[in-house]
PDB file of C-alpha atoms in Angstrom:
ATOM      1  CA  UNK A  28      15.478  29.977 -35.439  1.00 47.00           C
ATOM      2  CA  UNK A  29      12.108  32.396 -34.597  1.00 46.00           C
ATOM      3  CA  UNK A  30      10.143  29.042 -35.800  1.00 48.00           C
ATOM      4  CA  UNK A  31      12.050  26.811 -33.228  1.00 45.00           C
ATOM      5  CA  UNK A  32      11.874  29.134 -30.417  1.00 37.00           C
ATOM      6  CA  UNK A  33       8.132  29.926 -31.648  1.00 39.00           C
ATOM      7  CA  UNK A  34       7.552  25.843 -30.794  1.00 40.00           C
ATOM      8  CA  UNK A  35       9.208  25.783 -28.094  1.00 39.00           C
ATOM      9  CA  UNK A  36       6.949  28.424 -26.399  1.00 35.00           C
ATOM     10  CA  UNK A  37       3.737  26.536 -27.408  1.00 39.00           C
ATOM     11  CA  UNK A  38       5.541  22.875 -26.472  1.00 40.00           C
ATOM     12  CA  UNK A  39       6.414  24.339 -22.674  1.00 41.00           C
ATOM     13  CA  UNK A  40       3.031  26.213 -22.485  1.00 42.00           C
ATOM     14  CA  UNK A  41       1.090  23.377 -23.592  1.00 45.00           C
ATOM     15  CA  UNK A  42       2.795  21.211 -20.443  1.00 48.00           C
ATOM     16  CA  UNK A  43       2.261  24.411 -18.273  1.00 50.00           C
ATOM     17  CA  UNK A  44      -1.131  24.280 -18.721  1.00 56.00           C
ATOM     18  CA  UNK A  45      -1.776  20.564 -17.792  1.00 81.00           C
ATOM     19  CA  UNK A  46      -5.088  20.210 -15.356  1.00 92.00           C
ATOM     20  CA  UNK A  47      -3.243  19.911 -11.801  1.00 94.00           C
ATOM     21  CA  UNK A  48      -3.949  15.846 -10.888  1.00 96.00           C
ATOM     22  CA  UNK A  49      -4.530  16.325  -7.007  1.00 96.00           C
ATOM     23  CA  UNK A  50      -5.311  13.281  -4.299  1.00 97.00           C
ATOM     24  CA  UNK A  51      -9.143  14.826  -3.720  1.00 97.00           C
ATOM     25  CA  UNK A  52     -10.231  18.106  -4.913  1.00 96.00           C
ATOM     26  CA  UNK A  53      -9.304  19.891  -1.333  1.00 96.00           C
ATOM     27  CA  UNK A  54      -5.629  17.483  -0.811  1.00 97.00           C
ATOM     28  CA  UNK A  55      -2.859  17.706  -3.575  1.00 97.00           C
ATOM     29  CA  UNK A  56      -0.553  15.770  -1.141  1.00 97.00           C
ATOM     30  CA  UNK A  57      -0.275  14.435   1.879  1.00 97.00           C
ATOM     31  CA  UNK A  58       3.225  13.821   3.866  1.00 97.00           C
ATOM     32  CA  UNK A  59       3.613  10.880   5.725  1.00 97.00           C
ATOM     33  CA  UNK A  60       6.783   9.932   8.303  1.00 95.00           C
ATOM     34  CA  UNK A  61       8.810   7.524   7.385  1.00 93.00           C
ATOM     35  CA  UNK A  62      12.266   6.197   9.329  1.00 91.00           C
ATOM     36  CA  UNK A  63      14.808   8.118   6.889  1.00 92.00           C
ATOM     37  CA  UNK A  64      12.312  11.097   7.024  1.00 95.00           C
ATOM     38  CA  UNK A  65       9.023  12.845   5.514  1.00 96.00           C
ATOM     39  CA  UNK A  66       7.992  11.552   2.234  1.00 96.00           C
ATOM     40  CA  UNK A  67       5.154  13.670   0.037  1.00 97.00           C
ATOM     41  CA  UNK A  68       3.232  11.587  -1.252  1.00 97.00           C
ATOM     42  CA  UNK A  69       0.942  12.877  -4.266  1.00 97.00           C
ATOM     43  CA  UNK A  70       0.132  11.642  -7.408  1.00 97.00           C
ATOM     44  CA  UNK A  71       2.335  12.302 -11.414  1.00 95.00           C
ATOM     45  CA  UNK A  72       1.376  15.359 -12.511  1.00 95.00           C
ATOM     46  CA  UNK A  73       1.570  14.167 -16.326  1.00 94.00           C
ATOM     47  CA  UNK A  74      -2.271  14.069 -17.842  1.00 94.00           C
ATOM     48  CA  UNK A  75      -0.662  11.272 -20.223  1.00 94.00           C
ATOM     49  CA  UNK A  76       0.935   9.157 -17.512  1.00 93.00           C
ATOM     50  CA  UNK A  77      -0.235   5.912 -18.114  1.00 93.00           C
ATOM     51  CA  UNK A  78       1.410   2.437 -16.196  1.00 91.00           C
ATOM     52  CA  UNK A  79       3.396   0.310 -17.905  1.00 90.00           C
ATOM     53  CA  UNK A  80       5.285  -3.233 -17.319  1.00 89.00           C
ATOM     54  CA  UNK A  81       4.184  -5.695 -15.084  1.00 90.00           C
ATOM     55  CA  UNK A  82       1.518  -3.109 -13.459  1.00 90.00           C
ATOM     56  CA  UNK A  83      -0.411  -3.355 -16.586  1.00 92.00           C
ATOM     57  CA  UNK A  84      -0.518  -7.235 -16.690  1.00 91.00           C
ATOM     58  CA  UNK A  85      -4.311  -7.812 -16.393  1.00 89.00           C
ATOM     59  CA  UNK A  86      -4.704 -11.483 -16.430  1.00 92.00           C
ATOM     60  CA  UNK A  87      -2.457 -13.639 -14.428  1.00 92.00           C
ATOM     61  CA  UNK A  88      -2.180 -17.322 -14.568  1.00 95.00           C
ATOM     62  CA  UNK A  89      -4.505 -18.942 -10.909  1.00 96.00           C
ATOM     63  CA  UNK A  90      -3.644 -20.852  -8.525  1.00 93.00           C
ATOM     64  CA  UNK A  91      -1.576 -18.661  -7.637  1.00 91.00           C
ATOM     65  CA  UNK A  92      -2.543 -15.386  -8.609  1.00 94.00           C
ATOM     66  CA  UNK A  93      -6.651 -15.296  -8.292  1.00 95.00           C
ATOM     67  CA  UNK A  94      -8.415 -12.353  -7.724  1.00 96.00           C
ATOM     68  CA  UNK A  95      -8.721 -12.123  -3.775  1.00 97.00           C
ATOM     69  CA  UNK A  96     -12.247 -11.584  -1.862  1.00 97.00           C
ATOM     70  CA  UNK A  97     -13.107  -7.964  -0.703  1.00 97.00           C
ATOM     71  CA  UNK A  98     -12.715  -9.015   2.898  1.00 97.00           C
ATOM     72  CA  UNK A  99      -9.857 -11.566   3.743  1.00 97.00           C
ATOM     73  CA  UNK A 100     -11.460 -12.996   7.264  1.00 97.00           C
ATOM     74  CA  UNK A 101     -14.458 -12.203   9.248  1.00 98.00           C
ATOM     75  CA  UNK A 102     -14.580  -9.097  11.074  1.00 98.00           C
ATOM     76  CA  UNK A 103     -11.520  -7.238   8.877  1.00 98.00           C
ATOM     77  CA  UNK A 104     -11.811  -3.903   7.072  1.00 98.00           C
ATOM     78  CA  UNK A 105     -11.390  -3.365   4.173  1.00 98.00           C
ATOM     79  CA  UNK A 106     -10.167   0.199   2.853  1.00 98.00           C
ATOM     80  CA  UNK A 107      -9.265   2.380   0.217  1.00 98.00           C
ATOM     81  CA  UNK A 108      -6.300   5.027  -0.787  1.00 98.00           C
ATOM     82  CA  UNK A 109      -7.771   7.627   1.311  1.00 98.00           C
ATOM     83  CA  UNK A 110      -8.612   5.801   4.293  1.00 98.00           C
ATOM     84  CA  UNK A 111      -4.557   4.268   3.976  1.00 98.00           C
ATOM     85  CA  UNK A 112      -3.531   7.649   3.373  1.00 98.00           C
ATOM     86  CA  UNK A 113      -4.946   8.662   6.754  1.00 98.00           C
ATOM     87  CA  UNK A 114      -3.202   5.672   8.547  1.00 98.00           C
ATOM     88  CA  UNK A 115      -0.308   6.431   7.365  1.00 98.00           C
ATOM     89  CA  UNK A 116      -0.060   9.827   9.379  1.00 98.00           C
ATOM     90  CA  UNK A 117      -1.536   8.545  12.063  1.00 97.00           C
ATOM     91  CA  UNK A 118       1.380   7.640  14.607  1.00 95.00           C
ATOM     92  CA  UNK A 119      -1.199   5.145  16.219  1.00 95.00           C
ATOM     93  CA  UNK A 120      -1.292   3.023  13.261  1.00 97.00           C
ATOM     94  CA  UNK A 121       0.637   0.782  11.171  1.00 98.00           C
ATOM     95  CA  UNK A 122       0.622  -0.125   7.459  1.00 98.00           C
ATOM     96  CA  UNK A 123       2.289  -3.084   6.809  1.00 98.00           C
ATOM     97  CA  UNK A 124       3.555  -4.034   3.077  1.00 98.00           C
ATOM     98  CA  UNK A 125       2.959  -7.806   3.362  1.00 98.00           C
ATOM     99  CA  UNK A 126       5.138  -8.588   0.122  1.00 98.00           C
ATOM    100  CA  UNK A 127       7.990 -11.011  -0.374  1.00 97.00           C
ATOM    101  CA  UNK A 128      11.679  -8.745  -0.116  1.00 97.00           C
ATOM    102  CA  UNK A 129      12.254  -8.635  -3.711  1.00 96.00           C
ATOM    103  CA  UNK A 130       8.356  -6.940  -4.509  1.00 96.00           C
ATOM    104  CA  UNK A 131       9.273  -4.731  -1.542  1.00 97.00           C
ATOM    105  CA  UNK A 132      12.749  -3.279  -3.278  1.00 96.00           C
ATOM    106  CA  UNK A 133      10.900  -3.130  -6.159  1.00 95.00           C
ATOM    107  CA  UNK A 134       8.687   0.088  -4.870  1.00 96.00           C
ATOM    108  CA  UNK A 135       6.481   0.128  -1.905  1.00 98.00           C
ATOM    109  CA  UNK A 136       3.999   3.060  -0.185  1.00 98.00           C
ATOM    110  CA  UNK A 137       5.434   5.519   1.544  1.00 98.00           C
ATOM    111  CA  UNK A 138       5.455   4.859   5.433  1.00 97.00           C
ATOM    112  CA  UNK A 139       4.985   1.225   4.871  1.00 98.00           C
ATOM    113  CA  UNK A 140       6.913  -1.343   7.362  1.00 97.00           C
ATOM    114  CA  UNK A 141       7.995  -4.470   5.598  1.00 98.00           C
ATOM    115  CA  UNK A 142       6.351  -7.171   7.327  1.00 98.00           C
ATOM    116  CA  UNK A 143       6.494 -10.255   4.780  1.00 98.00           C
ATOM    117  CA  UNK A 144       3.620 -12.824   4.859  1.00 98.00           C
ATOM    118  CA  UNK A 145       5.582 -15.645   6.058  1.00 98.00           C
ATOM    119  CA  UNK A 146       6.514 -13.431   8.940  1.00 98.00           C
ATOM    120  CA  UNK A 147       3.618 -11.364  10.110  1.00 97.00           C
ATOM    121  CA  UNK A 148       2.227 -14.301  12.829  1.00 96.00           C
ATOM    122  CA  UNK A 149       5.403 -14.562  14.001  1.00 96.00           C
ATOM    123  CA  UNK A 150       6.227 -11.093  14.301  1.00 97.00           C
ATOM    124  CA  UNK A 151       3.183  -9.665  16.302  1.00 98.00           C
ATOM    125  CA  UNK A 152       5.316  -8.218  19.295  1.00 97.00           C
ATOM    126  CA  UNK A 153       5.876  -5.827  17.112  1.00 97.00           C
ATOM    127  CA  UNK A 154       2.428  -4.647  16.580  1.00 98.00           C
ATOM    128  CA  UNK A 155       1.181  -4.733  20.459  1.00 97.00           C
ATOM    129  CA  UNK A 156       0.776  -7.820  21.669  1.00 97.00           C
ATOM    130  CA  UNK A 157       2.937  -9.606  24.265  1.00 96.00           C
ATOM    131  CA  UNK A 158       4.701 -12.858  23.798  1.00 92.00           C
ATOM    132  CA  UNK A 159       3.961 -15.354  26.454  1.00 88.00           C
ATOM    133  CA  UNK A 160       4.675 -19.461  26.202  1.00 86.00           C
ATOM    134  CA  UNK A 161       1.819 -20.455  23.942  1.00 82.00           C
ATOM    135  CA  UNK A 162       2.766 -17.337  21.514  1.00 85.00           C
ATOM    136  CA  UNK A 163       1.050 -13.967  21.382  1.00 94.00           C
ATOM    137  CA  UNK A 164      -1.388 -12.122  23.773  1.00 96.00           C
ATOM    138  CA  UNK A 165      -2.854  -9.533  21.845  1.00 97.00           C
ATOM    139  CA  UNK A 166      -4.930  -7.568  24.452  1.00 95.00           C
ATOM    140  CA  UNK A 167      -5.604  -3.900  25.168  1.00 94.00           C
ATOM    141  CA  UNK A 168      -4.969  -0.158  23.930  1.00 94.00           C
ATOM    142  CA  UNK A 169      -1.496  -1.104  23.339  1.00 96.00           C
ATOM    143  CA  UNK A 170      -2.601  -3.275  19.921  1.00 98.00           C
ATOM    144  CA  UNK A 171      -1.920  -1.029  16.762  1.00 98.00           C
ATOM    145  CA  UNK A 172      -4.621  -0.931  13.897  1.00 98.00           C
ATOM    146  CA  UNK A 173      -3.037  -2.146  10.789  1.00 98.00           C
ATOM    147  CA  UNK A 174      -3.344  -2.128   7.510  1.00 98.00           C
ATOM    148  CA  UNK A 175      -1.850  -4.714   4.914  1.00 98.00           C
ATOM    149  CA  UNK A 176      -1.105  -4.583   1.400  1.00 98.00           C
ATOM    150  CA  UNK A 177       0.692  -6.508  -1.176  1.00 98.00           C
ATOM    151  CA  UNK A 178       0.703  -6.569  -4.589  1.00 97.00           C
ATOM    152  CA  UNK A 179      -2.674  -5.852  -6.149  1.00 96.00           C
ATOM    153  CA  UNK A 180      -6.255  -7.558  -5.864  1.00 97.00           C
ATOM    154  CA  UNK A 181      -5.068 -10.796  -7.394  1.00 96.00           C
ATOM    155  CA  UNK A 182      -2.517 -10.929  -4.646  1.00 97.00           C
ATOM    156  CA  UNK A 183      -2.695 -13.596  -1.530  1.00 97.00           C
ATOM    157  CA  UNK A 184       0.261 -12.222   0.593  1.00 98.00           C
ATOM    158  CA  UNK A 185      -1.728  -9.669   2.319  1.00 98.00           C
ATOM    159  CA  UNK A 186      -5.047 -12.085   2.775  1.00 98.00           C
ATOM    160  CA  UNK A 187      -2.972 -14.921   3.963  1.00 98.00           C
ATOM    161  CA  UNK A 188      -1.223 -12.621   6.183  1.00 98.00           C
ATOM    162  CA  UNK A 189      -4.451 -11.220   7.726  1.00 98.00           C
ATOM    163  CA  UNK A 190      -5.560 -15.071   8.361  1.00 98.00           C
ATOM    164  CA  UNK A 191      -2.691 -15.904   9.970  1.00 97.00           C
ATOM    165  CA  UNK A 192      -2.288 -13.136  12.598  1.00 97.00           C
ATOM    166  CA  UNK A 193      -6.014 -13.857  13.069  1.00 97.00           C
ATOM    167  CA  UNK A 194      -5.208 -17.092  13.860  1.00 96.00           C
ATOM    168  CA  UNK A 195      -1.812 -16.574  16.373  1.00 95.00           C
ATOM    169  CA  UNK A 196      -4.814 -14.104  18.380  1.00 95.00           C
ATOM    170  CA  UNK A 197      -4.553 -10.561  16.491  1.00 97.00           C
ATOM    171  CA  UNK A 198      -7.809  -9.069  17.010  1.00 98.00           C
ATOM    172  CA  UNK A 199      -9.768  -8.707  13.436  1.00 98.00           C
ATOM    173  CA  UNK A 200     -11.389  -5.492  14.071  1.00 98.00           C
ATOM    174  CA  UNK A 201      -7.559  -3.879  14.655  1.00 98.00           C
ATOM    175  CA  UNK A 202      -6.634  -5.454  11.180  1.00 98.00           C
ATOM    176  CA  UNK A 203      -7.496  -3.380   7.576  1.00 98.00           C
ATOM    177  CA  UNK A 204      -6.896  -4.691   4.090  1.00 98.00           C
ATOM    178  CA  UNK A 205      -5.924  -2.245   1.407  1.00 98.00           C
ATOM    179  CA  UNK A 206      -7.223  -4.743  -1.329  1.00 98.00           C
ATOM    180  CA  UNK A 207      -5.872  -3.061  -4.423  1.00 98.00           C
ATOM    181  CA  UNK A 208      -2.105  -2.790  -3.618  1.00 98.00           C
ATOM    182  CA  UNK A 209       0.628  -1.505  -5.174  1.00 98.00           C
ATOM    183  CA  UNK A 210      -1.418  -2.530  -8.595  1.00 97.00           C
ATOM    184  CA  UNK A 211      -4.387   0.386  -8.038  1.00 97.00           C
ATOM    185  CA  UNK A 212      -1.809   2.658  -6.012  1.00 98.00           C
ATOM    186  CA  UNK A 213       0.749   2.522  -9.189  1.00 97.00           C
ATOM    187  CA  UNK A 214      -2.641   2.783 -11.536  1.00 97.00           C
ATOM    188  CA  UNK A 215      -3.757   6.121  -9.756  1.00 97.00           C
ATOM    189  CA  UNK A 216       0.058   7.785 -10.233  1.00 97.00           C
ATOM    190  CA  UNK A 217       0.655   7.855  -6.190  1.00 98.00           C
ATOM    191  CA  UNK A 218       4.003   8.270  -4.790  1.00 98.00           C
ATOM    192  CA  UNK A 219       6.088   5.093  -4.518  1.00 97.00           C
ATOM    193  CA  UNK A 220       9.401   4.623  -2.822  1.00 94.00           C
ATOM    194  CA  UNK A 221      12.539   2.360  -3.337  1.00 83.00           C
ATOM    195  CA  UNK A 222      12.332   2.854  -7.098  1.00 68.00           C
TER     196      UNK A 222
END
């Protein structure tokens, strides 16, 4: 019994004294709104957490699934996790998760609004502009910055999206592209909802 509890001790102590895996040496988290409330997000605390499933899938078969350019369009950002971190909590901004419904339920960022890539030309009332007969006017303070993301950098959703509310008048410089997706956020142990 004195061996058992002896292991124990070591076992929990061991997993006690795991190096603390923050966001950046000053931010361990970050909390972001979301509609059903605040949401932490921070990254697994497990030094041995490694992904798994279709988040470790490496090569994927293209068309459809090539690796995407850094910038989607002329004149659009392109970010990282800490610069989408900072949108997030920034009421002026929007991120937009430009994934099909089904990658959506499957886990998205925290914060994120579900704006599919079939949809997001159509839907830019939503985001600022104002709908007139020929579509969208998308003029003045009233335009949010956006980000997109979909599903990693082999994705097209977000870049197609980004093209397309370029094209229906969305200004580029309002538009960012969070390039690796759900593939690098999953990869660096950040918080994921809808799981």
């Amino acid at each position: 019994m004195h061996k058992i509890l002896t292991t124990a001790l070591i076992v929990l102590a061991g997993a006690a004294g795991a190096d603390p895996v923050g966001i950046t040496p000053d931010m361990m988290s970050a909390t972001v709104a979301t509609p059903s409330g605040p949401v932490e997000i921070s990254r697994i605390q497990d030094n041995d957490n490694m992904v798994s499933g279709e988040w470790a899938q490496t090569s994927r078969p293209c068309p459809n699934f090539c690796i995407q350019p850094m910038t989607p369009a002329e004149g659009v950002t392109t970010i990282g996790e800490l610069e989408l971190i900072v949108m997030l909590q920034d009421p002026e901004a929007m991120v937009l998760d430009s994934r099909v419904k089904p990658d959506f339920d499957g886990g998205a960022i925290p914060g994120a609004v579900h704006m599919p890539y079939t949809e997001a030309a159509d839907r830019l009332g939503e985001l600022g502009c104002e709908p007139d007969f020929e579509g969208f006017i998308c003029e003045g303070d009233q335009v949010k910055t956006v980000a997109l993301y979909c599903n990693g950098p082999w994705c097209g959703q977000s870049p197609t999206a980004a093209r397309r509310m370029i094209e229906a008048g969305y200004p580029a410089e309002k538009i960012h592209y969070y390039r690796g997706g759900m593939q690098v956020w999953r990869m660096l142990g950040l918080t994921v909802t809808g799981e």
